[in-house]
Amino acid sequence: MKAPESDWTEALNRASAHSPYLSRQIECFPEVVSLLRIGDIDSAWIAAGGVADPDAPVARALREEKRARGLAIAIADLAGAWPLETVTARLSAFADDALDRAIAAAFAERFPGEAVRGLSVLALGKHGSGELNYSSDIDPILLFDPATLPHGPREEPVESAVRLGRRIVALLGERDAHGYVFRVDLRLRPSPEATPIVLPVDAAISYYESTAMGWEQAAFIRARVAAGDRALGQMFLNAIRPFVWRRSLDFGAIAGIGDMTRRIRDHYAQGQRLGAGYDLKRGRGGIREVEFFAQIHQLIHGGRDPGLRAPATLDALAALAGAGIIEWDTADVLAAAYRRLRTVEHRLQMVDDLQTHSLPTPPASLDNVAMLDRLPDGGALIESLRPHVEQVGALYDGLAAASGSIDRLSRHPDTLAAQLVEMGFADPVPAQTRITEWREGRARVLRSPPAREALEDMLPEVMRAIARAPDPDATVLRLDALLSGLPSAINIFRLLSARPALAQILVEILSHAPALAEALGRRAALLDGLIDTTAFDPMPSVAQLVADFGAQEAGAHYEALLDSVRQKVGDRRFAIGVQIVRGASDPIDAAAGYGRVAEAAIEALTAGTVAEFEKAHGRVPGGELVILALGRLGGGLLTHASDLDLIFLFTGDFRPESDGARPLGATQYFNRLAQRVGNALSVPTAFGPLYEVDTRLRPSGPQGLLAVSFDSFARYQAESAWAWEHLALTRARPIFGSAAAREELQGIVTGTLHAERDRDALARSAVSMRRDIAKHKPPKGDLDVKLASGGLIDLEFLTHVTQFRTGTGFAPDLRVAIAALEAEGALGPEIRPAHDLLTRYLVVSRLVTPGAEPPPEESRALVARACGAEDWRDLLARIADARQSIRAAWTAIAEEFGDADDRR
């Protein structure tokens, strides 16, 4: 890498004129300077690595190399040949190498011939993110494994670890005639005033899992293994990953970063205003605020999106913008500011190799830094910083305001009552009574002082939202019931205080959607998924959801997959429900979203179950498991409460055995595997239930095998299936298996549907079946749009009988089938709108009134709006018209074939 000679000469001249430290190094390392003068930075970098006598002690060699490499880095920086990212990366890489060499030397002194093991160094701060300052300390955490670290015959492993740690620090940090390598600051370790400088790895894991504070969580965003026993260090980082990247947000940790910023601004008040004495690192609009801006968003979103866990600040800003968390303009402003602030910080530190961050106060010293930066004077330097500092300060102020303190509700009864009335409560007494009970800690989750403190932060926003609810008193009671059932409430309180918009969503859930409120009572962290607008986007494709659901940490167990899928599916289903309640999604689109989520869950869990099963039993040659969806899942439109109608099948012959350590015959193999898949989809884990699975539509019903071969399935459908089974097959769709297997199974389904048959006999059987359903499962009322006369069951029978009578319109999606039959003139144009209206009502009602009873008065406007009606009266009229249309069409068939008996 070369730059024009004049650039390098000018950079060397500037360094000599304005940096006493660099001037000394220019004199000490003429061979490096000669290469820099001609712009051969690559050769200069190599030469800097070889300046020390090969036989010199490691402490001296590292010190001389540090000075020579520092010279090369500084001149490449001043010449504009290396951008900030290269400068900081080279400094960080040398720090890693220096640590490794110091560790090796310490081991060689105490345990000659022993390989380095049982001692690991974690890099934190700018070293951890590969952004080390020109004259920075390093802030490592030293860990040891008592089982593998060498120790003397009369010393404990911890004594050996501490002696090694002290020697490593001395080799790097002690200043002598040759300078120093890096100042080493070990105060980021847990409880530094009381713990040894090298920590046992198990004790460190325990600390971060149970005791660590919020700022320590943020610190580990930038942690990595830098030197020593890397496997040990990586094991530790893997173990504490859930502490750092929490899917359930800890707004206490986020608020802690804001508190730290306020304390820094207060403590360094003299360096907050831009000008002479301004603190580039800690000042308002400075480096720390760019870093904290990125880290706060990473803590909020990184638990769900591993792509946001970039340690380096510039990478983190780009990742956040790429994910739509922050605007690209914001990311660009912050990145430009970060580069400029860090560059000037390096100029400051180059002058005398001091870890300083403040612009000099004496005018001559400030001018000197400016001229090192190729500016005429200190005033020009300050003006070059001004737009960056002002923009960063404004952005960070806005972020801090969003999570800052809010007003409180009074504890004085009269004042509290007046506040509630001002919010909009017609009668403040019921709400006031509940607030008093919460403050007294009657609910178990409110018995600790931190919980009650978090409650006070949350109450104003939540009570304002409740005051706007259709029935505030009922909503307060539902909130009370929710709090009584939660295992912990601190985090949800902090979340609601930090994100006021979520208070309105919570109130809408409590007011209108008992199904969602029940889910929230089981897992309050469901609200976390609503913290950004992406929760209101349409559900992604099945392929994207499968990639999300199936993503696992390396080495994760099968049980972790079961928990993870339940958690992610719960998040997605909850988000869809909220979209419906808020009117952000057409209920039919939401139903399709529910369908995609279920299909992706089946694919992810089945693939994981197959892989786990194959570990013990191997594979059946020529055979694979295939899943056929029927009913609403086959049609692709589910409700919040839908179960899954599945048939398990397998390809190939039933005679071979599997090739694993515990072989099974094909039929036994696939039946056991199908049972495992059914359990994976339905058995509750610590993260709750997933889906009810119904396999009664399989050949021979509940008495038949759980999984049958393709050949058996085809033969059964051709020779033995009842009419109702062929009707059910109209909505069949393969959803798991290889492309070839799905295509083969679809061929069996299509062939069955188009086979020659007595169509009148099938119609008579269908009429008889519908009559039996009406007898054994009567509707719960006129708004039971599934079972009522002219409801969705009638519509399904109407569609399926018409499909068979005409031999056309076979499609699992009822909307597609109805449209095809309408195009053929077999169904009237009123049937499709009737289907859509009743489906919308069914989807909404499963959230609002799970028992199929009429929705409560306060929710009727929401239901009407979701169904596209002007008001509740208009909706009732539309439903009546829809049912009449379906009833008339189905009655015509029932009257024509009403003498049917229940035969095949």
PDB file of C-alpha atoms in Angstrom, residues 126 133 264 268 270-292 334 336-351 354-360 366 369-370 373 378 381-386 388-390 392-393:
ATOM      1  CA  LYS A 126     -12.408  -0.802  22.643  1.00  0.00           C
ATOM      2  CA  ASN A 133      -7.133   3.970  20.971  1.00  0.00           C
ATOM      3  CA  ILE A 264     -20.659  11.143  33.404  1.00  0.00           C
ATOM      4  CA  TYR A 268     -17.136  15.825  33.834  1.00  0.00           C
ATOM      5  CA  GLN A 270     -16.189  21.091  32.862  1.00  0.00           C
ATOM      6  CA  GLY A 271     -15.662  19.053  29.664  1.00  0.00           C
ATOM      7  CA  GLN A 272     -19.238  19.068  28.384  1.00  0.00           C
ATOM      8  CA  ARG A 273     -19.215  22.297  26.377  1.00  0.00           C
ATOM      9  CA  LEU A 274     -17.378  22.291  23.059  1.00  0.00           C
ATOM     10  CA  GLY A 275     -14.273  24.455  23.171  1.00  0.00           C
ATOM     11  CA  ALA A 276     -10.886  24.373  24.856  1.00  0.00           C
ATOM     12  CA  GLY A 277     -11.040  21.668  27.526  1.00  0.00           C
ATOM     13  CA  TYR A 278     -13.846  19.747  25.754  1.00  0.00           C
ATOM     14  CA  ASP A 279     -13.770  16.017  26.592  1.00  0.00           C
ATOM     15  CA  LEU A 280     -13.980  14.171  23.271  1.00  0.00           C
ATOM     16  CA  LYS A 281     -14.841  10.924  25.015  1.00  0.00           C
ATOM     17  CA  ARG A 282     -17.223  11.918  27.811  1.00  0.00           C
ATOM     18  CA  GLY A 283     -18.503  15.309  26.688  1.00  0.00           C
ATOM     19  CA  ARG A 284     -22.026  15.913  25.485  1.00  0.00           C
ATOM     20  CA  GLY A 285     -22.146  14.755  21.869  1.00  0.00           C
ATOM     21  CA  GLY A 286     -18.874  12.887  22.300  1.00  0.00           C
ATOM     22  CA  ILE A 287     -17.552   9.409  21.554  1.00  0.00           C
ATOM     23  CA  ARG A 288     -19.211   7.727  24.528  1.00  0.00           C
ATOM     24  CA  GLU A 289     -22.655   8.946  23.471  1.00  0.00           C
ATOM     25  CA  VAL A 290     -22.231   7.498  19.969  1.00  0.00           C
ATOM     26  CA  GLU A 291     -21.222   4.190  21.551  1.00  0.00           C
ATOM     27  CA  PHE A 292     -24.088   4.222  24.051  1.00  0.00           C
ATOM     28  CA  LEU A 334     -23.254   9.113  14.029  1.00  0.00           C
ATOM     29  CA  ALA A 336     -19.185  10.453  10.554  1.00  0.00           C
ATOM     30  CA  ALA A 337     -19.072  11.977  14.030  1.00  0.00           C
ATOM     31  CA  TYR A 338     -17.445   8.880  15.486  1.00  0.00           C
ATOM     32  CA  ARG A 339     -14.703   8.856  12.854  1.00  0.00           C
ATOM     33  CA  ARG A 340     -13.974  12.556  13.321  1.00  0.00           C
ATOM     34  CA  LEU A 341     -14.002  12.466  17.123  1.00  0.00           C
ATOM     35  CA  ARG A 342     -11.801   9.376  17.268  1.00  0.00           C
ATOM     36  CA  THR A 343      -9.374  10.868  14.751  1.00  0.00           C
ATOM     37  CA  VAL A 344      -8.944  14.032  16.826  1.00  0.00           C
ATOM     38  CA  GLU A 345      -8.651  11.888  19.966  1.00  0.00           C
ATOM     39  CA  HIS A 346      -5.751  10.071  18.320  1.00  0.00           C
ATOM     40  CA  ARG A 347      -4.094  13.363  17.433  1.00  0.00           C
ATOM     41  CA  LEU A 348      -4.281  14.366  21.111  1.00  0.00           C
ATOM     42  CA  GLN A 349      -2.710  11.094  22.219  1.00  0.00           C
ATOM     43  CA  MET A 350       0.032  11.166  19.578  1.00  0.00           C
ATOM     44  CA  VAL A 351       1.484  14.371  21.033  1.00  0.00           C
ATOM     45  CA  LEU A 354      -0.810  10.035  26.971  1.00  0.00           C
ATOM     46  CA  GLN A 355      -4.261   8.567  27.467  1.00  0.00           C
ATOM     47  CA  THR A 356      -5.994  11.917  27.253  1.00  0.00           C
ATOM     48  CA  HIS A 357      -9.347  12.775  25.733  1.00  0.00           C
ATOM     49  CA  SER A 358      -9.690  16.499  26.441  1.00  0.00           C
ATOM     50  CA  LEU A 359      -8.755  19.299  24.082  1.00  0.00           C
ATOM     51  CA  PRO A 360      -5.929  21.332  25.617  1.00  0.00           C
ATOM     52  CA  LEU A 366      -4.685  23.514  21.199  1.00  0.00           C
ATOM     53  CA  VAL A 369      -3.008  19.603  18.082  1.00  0.00           C
ATOM     54  CA  ALA A 370      -4.810  21.389  15.262  1.00  0.00           C
ATOM     55  CA  ASP A 373      -4.338  17.437  12.274  1.00  0.00           C
ATOM     56  CA  GLY A 378      -7.338  25.554  17.492  1.00  0.00           C
ATOM     57  CA  LEU A 381     -10.206  22.390  14.984  1.00  0.00           C
ATOM     58  CA  ILE A 382     -13.133  23.234  17.247  1.00  0.00           C
ATOM     59  CA  GLU A 383     -15.272  24.349  14.307  1.00  0.00           C
ATOM     60  CA  SER A 384     -14.518  21.082  12.483  1.00  0.00           C
ATOM     61  CA  LEU A 385     -15.945  19.243  15.501  1.00  0.00           C
ATOM     62  CA  ARG A 386     -18.956  21.471  16.089  1.00  0.00           C
ATOM     63  CA  HIS A 388     -20.656  16.454  14.762  1.00  0.00           C
ATOM     64  CA  VAL A 389     -20.882  17.231  18.472  1.00  0.00           C
ATOM     65  CA  GLU A 390     -24.164  19.108  18.109  1.00  0.00           C
ATOM     66  CA  VAL A 392     -24.679  13.561  18.331  1.00  0.00           C
ATOM     67  CA  GLY A 393     -25.775  15.497  21.406  1.00  0.00           C
TER      68      GLY A 393
END
